[in-house]
PDB file of C-alpha atoms in Angstrom:
ATOM      1  CA  MET Q   1     -14.464 136.421 -26.623  1.00 51.00           C
ATOM      2  CA  LYS Q   2     -11.914 133.602 -26.449  1.00 50.00           C
ATOM      3  CA  LYS Q   3     -10.765 134.386 -29.986  1.00 46.00           C
ATOM      4  CA  ILE Q   4     -10.268 138.047 -29.123  1.00 42.00           C
ATOM      5  CA  CYS Q   5      -8.200 137.179 -26.032  1.00 40.00           C
ATOM      6  CA  ALA Q   6      -6.102 134.735 -28.053  1.00 44.00           C
ATOM      7  CA  ALA Q   7      -5.496 137.322 -30.790  1.00 42.00           C
ATOM      8  CA  VAL Q   8      -4.469 139.973 -28.243  1.00 38.00           C
ATOM      9  CA  GLY Q   9      -2.101 137.466 -26.631  1.00 46.00           C
ATOM     10  CA  VAL Q  10      -0.460 136.631 -29.957  1.00 45.00           C
ATOM     11  CA  ILE Q  11      -0.045 140.334 -30.781  1.00 39.00           C
ATOM     12  CA  LEU Q  12       1.551 141.010 -27.388  1.00 39.00           C
ATOM     13  CA  VAL Q  13       4.000 138.161 -27.778  1.00 44.00           C
ATOM     14  CA  LEU Q  14       4.947 139.073 -31.354  1.00 41.00           C
ATOM     15  CA  SER Q  15       5.349 142.768 -30.590  1.00 39.00           C
ATOM     16  CA  GLY Q  16       7.548 141.928 -27.613  1.00 48.00           C
ATOM     17  CA  CYS Q  17      10.101 139.873 -29.528  1.00 55.00           C
ATOM     18  CA  ALA Q  18      13.617 141.273 -29.513  1.00 60.00           C
ATOM     19  CA  PRO Q  19      15.568 139.637 -32.326  1.00 66.00           C
ATOM     20  CA  ALA Q  20      19.341 139.629 -32.113  1.00 70.00           C
ATOM     21  CA  LYS Q  21      20.931 142.649 -33.767  1.00 78.00           C
ATOM     22  CA  LEU Q  22      24.426 141.234 -33.995  1.00 74.00           C
ATOM     23  CA  VAL Q  23      27.142 143.852 -34.377  1.00 69.00           C
ATOM     24  CA  PRO Q  24      30.814 143.376 -35.212  1.00 69.00           C
ATOM     25  CA  MET Q  25      33.064 143.394 -32.164  1.00 72.00           C
ATOM     26  CA  SER Q  26      36.112 145.615 -31.834  1.00 74.00           C
ATOM     27  CA  ARG Q  27      39.185 143.416 -32.147  1.00 70.00           C
ATOM     28  CA  PRO Q  28      41.788 144.295 -29.523  1.00 70.00           C
ATOM     29  CA  LEU Q  29      45.433 144.591 -30.475  1.00 71.00           C
ATOM     30  CA  GLU Q  30      47.090 141.187 -30.670  1.00 71.00           C
ATOM     31  CA  THR Q  31      49.495 142.220 -27.893  1.00 74.00           C
ATOM     32  CA  ASN Q  32      46.624 143.247 -25.626  1.00 81.00           C
ATOM     33  CA  GLN Q  33      43.889 140.641 -25.882  1.00 90.00           C
ATOM     34  CA  SER Q  34      42.274 137.840 -23.951  1.00 94.00           C
ATOM     35  CA  THR Q  35      40.037 134.966 -24.979  1.00 95.00           C
ATOM     36  CA  LEU Q  36      36.461 134.411 -23.891  1.00 96.00           C
ATOM     37  CA  VAL Q  37      34.744 131.094 -24.587  1.00 97.00           C
ATOM     38  CA  VAL Q  38      30.960 131.244 -24.218  1.00 97.00           C
ATOM     39  CA  TYR Q  39      29.038 127.988 -24.501  1.00 97.00           C
ATOM     40  CA  ARG Q  40      25.459 126.824 -24.177  1.00 94.00           C
ATOM     41  CA  GLU Q  41      24.688 123.290 -23.121  1.00 86.00           C
ATOM     42  CA  SER Q  42      21.680 121.371 -24.364  1.00 82.00           C
ATOM     43  CA  GLY Q  43      18.520 121.374 -22.294  1.00 74.00           C
ATOM     44  CA  PHE Q  44      14.802 120.958 -22.774  1.00 71.00           C
ATOM     45  CA  ASN Q  45      14.043 124.171 -20.911  1.00 70.00           C
ATOM     46  CA  SER Q  46      14.229 127.016 -23.499  1.00 72.00           C
ATOM     47  CA  GLY Q  47      15.570 124.622 -26.123  1.00 71.00           C
ATOM     48  CA  GLY Q  48      13.802 126.323 -29.026  1.00 79.00           C
ATOM     49  CA  VAL Q  49      14.949 129.855 -28.171  1.00 85.00           C
ATOM     50  CA  ASP Q  50      18.314 131.413 -29.075  1.00 91.00           C
ATOM     51  CA  ALA Q  51      20.469 132.891 -26.309  1.00 92.00           C
ATOM     52  CA  VAL Q  52      21.879 136.275 -27.324  1.00 95.00           C
ATOM     53  CA  PHE Q  53      25.250 137.094 -25.694  1.00 96.00           C
ATOM     54  CA  GLY Q  54      26.938 140.473 -25.638  1.00 95.00           C
ATOM     55  CA  SER Q  55      28.216 143.375 -23.608  1.00 94.00           C
ATOM     56  CA  GLY Q  56      26.830 146.842 -22.983  1.00 87.00           C
ATOM     57  CA  GLN Q  57      24.083 147.341 -25.530  1.00 86.00           C
ATOM     58  CA  GLN Q  58      25.747 145.220 -28.235  1.00 91.00           C
ATOM     59  CA  ASP Q  59      24.621 141.744 -29.252  1.00 93.00           C
ATOM     60  CA  TRP Q  60      27.746 139.782 -30.242  1.00 94.00           C
ATOM     61  CA  VAL Q  61      26.569 136.238 -30.893  1.00 96.00           C
ATOM     62  CA  ALA Q  62      23.358 134.169 -30.861  1.00 94.00           C
ATOM     63  CA  LEU Q  63      23.822 130.698 -29.388  1.00 95.00           C
ATOM     64  CA  ASP Q  64      21.416 127.897 -30.121  1.00 92.00           C
ATOM     65  CA  THR Q  65      21.310 124.735 -28.043  1.00 92.00           C
ATOM     66  CA  LYS Q  66      24.698 123.049 -27.662  1.00 93.00           C
ATOM     67  CA  SER Q  67      26.812 125.704 -29.383  1.00 96.00           C
ATOM     68  CA  TYR Q  68      29.755 127.917 -28.450  1.00 97.00           C
ATOM     69  CA  ALA Q  69      31.736 130.949 -29.575  1.00 97.00           C
ATOM     70  CA  VAL Q  70      35.329 132.044 -29.044  1.00 96.00           C
ATOM     71  CA  LEU Q  71      35.740 135.812 -28.710  1.00 94.00           C
ATOM     72  CA  GLN Q  72      38.886 137.928 -28.571  1.00 94.00           C
ATOM     73  CA  ILE Q  73      38.345 140.764 -26.105  1.00 93.00           C
ATOM     74  CA  ALA Q  74      40.377 143.444 -24.395  1.00 92.00           C
ATOM     75  CA  PRO Q  75      41.472 142.682 -20.840  1.00 94.00           C
ATOM     76  CA  ALA Q  76      39.292 144.815 -18.568  1.00 94.00           C
ATOM     77  CA  PRO Q  77      36.228 144.699 -16.363  1.00 96.00           C
ATOM     78  CA  HIS Q  78      33.230 143.783 -18.538  1.00 95.00           C
ATOM     79  CA  GLU Q  79      29.477 143.743 -18.054  1.00 96.00           C
ATOM     80  CA  PHE Q  80      28.331 140.789 -20.141  1.00 97.00           C
ATOM     81  CA  PHE Q  81      24.689 139.867 -20.667  1.00 96.00           C
ATOM     82  CA  VAL Q  82      22.594 137.033 -21.989  1.00 95.00           C
ATOM     83  CA  ARG Q  83      18.950 137.275 -23.090  1.00 92.00           C
ATOM     84  CA  SER Q  84      16.579 135.475 -25.372  1.00 88.00           C
ATOM     85  CA  THR Q  85      14.975 136.753 -28.546  1.00 83.00           C
ATOM     86  CA  GLN Q  86      11.632 136.859 -26.693  1.00 76.00           C
ATOM     87  CA  ALA Q  87      11.883 140.322 -25.054  1.00 68.00           C
ATOM     88  CA  ASP Q  88      12.881 138.983 -21.650  1.00 79.00           C
ATOM     89  CA  GLN Q  89      15.072 140.787 -19.154  1.00 85.00           C
ATOM     90  CA  PRO Q  90      18.801 140.421 -19.885  1.00 92.00           C
ATOM     91  CA  PHE Q  91      20.808 138.628 -17.202  1.00 93.00           C
ATOM     92  CA  VAL Q  92      23.909 140.723 -16.479  1.00 96.00           C
ATOM     93  CA  PHE Q  93      27.184 139.164 -15.342  1.00 97.00           C
ATOM     94  CA  LYS Q  94      30.174 141.303 -14.356  1.00 97.00           C
ATOM     95  CA  ALA Q  95      33.634 139.816 -14.830  1.00 95.00           C
ATOM     96  CA  THR Q  96      37.167 141.092 -15.082  1.00 95.00           C
ATOM     97  CA  VAL Q  97      39.262 139.484 -17.779  1.00 94.00           C
ATOM     98  CA  ALA Q  98      43.032 139.628 -17.241  1.00 94.00           C
ATOM     99  CA  GLN Q  99      45.718 140.102 -19.901  1.00 93.00           C
ATOM    100  CA  ALA Q 100      46.212 136.936 -22.016  1.00 93.00           C
ATOM    101  CA  GLU Q 101      43.651 135.046 -19.898  1.00 94.00           C
ATOM    102  CA  THR Q 102      41.173 132.536 -21.262  1.00 96.00           C
ATOM    103  CA  LYS Q 103      37.870 132.784 -19.406  1.00 97.00           C
ATOM    104  CA  CYS Q 104      34.870 130.534 -19.944  1.00 98.00           C
ATOM    105  CA  LEU Q 105      31.216 131.413 -19.421  1.00 98.00           C
ATOM    106  CA  ARG Q 106      28.344 128.939 -19.435  1.00 97.00           C
ATOM    107  CA  VAL Q 107      24.894 129.971 -20.680  1.00 96.00           C
ATOM    108  CA  PHE Q 108      22.056 127.896 -19.266  1.00 92.00           C
ATOM    109  CA  PRO Q 109      18.261 128.146 -19.018  1.00 89.00           C
ATOM    110  CA  ASN Q 110      16.768 129.692 -15.927  1.00 85.00           C
ATOM    111  CA  PRO Q 111      15.313 126.739 -13.966  1.00 81.00           C
ATOM    112  CA  GLY Q 112      12.130 128.763 -13.401  1.00 74.00           C
ATOM    113  CA  ASN Q 113      11.337 128.944 -17.132  1.00 69.00           C
ATOM    114  CA  PHE Q 114       8.830 126.136 -17.413  1.00 62.00           C
ATOM    115  CA  ALA Q 115       5.904 128.559 -17.041  1.00 60.00           C
ATOM    116  CA  LYS Q 116       7.098 130.386 -20.165  1.00 58.00           C
ATOM    117  CA  ALA Q 117       6.351 127.336 -22.297  1.00 56.00           C
ATOM    118  CA  LEU Q 118       2.735 127.435 -21.134  1.00 58.00           C
ATOM    119  CA  LEU Q 119       2.281 131.215 -21.109  1.00 58.00           C
ATOM    120  CA  PRO Q 120       4.600 132.898 -23.662  1.00 56.00           C
ATOM    121  CA  VAL Q 121       3.708 136.428 -22.524  1.00 56.00           C
ATOM    122  CA  SER Q 122       5.606 135.595 -19.305  1.00 55.00           C
ATOM    123  CA  TYR Q 123       8.852 136.106 -21.272  1.00 54.00           C
ATOM    124  CA  LEU Q 124       8.407 139.788 -20.522  1.00 57.00           C
ATOM    125  CA  ALA Q 125       9.079 139.212 -16.814  1.00 62.00           C
ATOM    126  CA  GLY Q 126      12.352 137.683 -15.760  1.00 73.00           C
ATOM    127  CA  ASN Q 127      15.408 136.073 -17.312  1.00 81.00           C
ATOM    128  CA  THR Q 128      15.165 133.211 -19.771  1.00 85.00           C
ATOM    129  CA  PHE Q 129      18.879 132.449 -19.515  1.00 89.00           C
ATOM    130  CA  LEU Q 130      21.530 132.747 -16.835  1.00 92.00           C
ATOM    131  CA  LEU Q 131      25.298 133.080 -17.151  1.00 96.00           C
ATOM    132  CA  GLU Q 132      28.133 131.881 -14.915  1.00 97.00           C
ATOM    133  CA  GLU Q 133      31.899 131.577 -15.007  1.00 97.00           C
ATOM    134  CA  THR Q 134      33.082 127.968 -15.158  1.00 97.00           C
ATOM    135  CA  ALA Q 135      36.165 125.907 -15.776  1.00 97.00           C
ATOM    136  CA  CYS Q 136      36.768 125.711 -19.503  1.00 96.00           C
ATOM    137  CA  PRO Q 137      35.402 122.575 -21.165  1.00 95.00           C
ATOM    138  CA  SER Q 138      37.891 120.265 -22.846  1.00 95.00           C
ATOM    139  CA  GLN Q 139      38.404 120.282 -26.601  1.00 94.00           C
ATOM    140  CA  GLU Q 140      36.736 116.853 -26.682  1.00 95.00           C
ATOM    141  CA  THR Q 141      33.637 118.288 -25.026  1.00 93.00           C
ATOM    142  CA  LEU Q 142      33.519 121.294 -27.364  1.00 94.00           C
ATOM    143  CA  ALA Q 143      33.916 118.984 -30.374  1.00 94.00           C
ATOM    144  CA  GLY Q 144      30.301 117.905 -29.771  1.00 93.00           C
ATOM    145  CA  PHE Q 145      29.100 121.540 -29.921  1.00 95.00           C
ATOM    146  CA  GLY Q 146      28.475 123.713 -32.945  1.00 94.00           C
ATOM    147  CA  LYS Q 147      30.885 126.654 -33.269  1.00 95.00           C
ATOM    148  CA  LYS Q 148      29.340 130.044 -33.950  1.00 94.00           C
ATOM    149  CA  ALA Q 149      31.250 132.622 -35.967  1.00 89.00           C
ATOM    150  CA  VAL Q 150      31.944 136.009 -34.433  1.00 88.00           C
ATOM    151  CA  THR Q 151      32.533 139.022 -36.657  1.00 83.00           C
ATOM    152  CA  TYR Q 152      34.992 141.789 -35.884  1.00 83.00           C
ATOM    153  CA  ALA Q 153      35.006 145.390 -37.091  1.00 75.00           C
ATOM    154  CA  LYS Q 154      37.815 146.223 -39.491  1.00 67.00           C
TER     155      LYS Q 154
END
């Protein structure tokens, strides 16, 4: 019976995974664009899981621990999200980006995630990662992070 329960658990976890389906972003006109820096600090909590960042229904970049991406976006109100690749609930963050502004967003593990390490099926309920606007880190700080490439539609 224990083997059956374990097998069912593994099947549920594997069928619930939501890998990143990264899509090229639309590049705004050079005269009408802003910069968004999204970074993920290191942390034990959720350290082995990628954080998928995007907007709407589009995955733009997958951040591993201690990495960042620089995105060129149109100035406007945006509904950004971050989620894991483990079929969790996306955390949505609304922000307005002004013309020629540089805005920075920090991705960090939800402090309540420790149960997910013990019971992986719990990824289905709740957010693995959270997102907040912060002061932009210095170039020296970002030098210790890995830079992720972002693709743009032609």
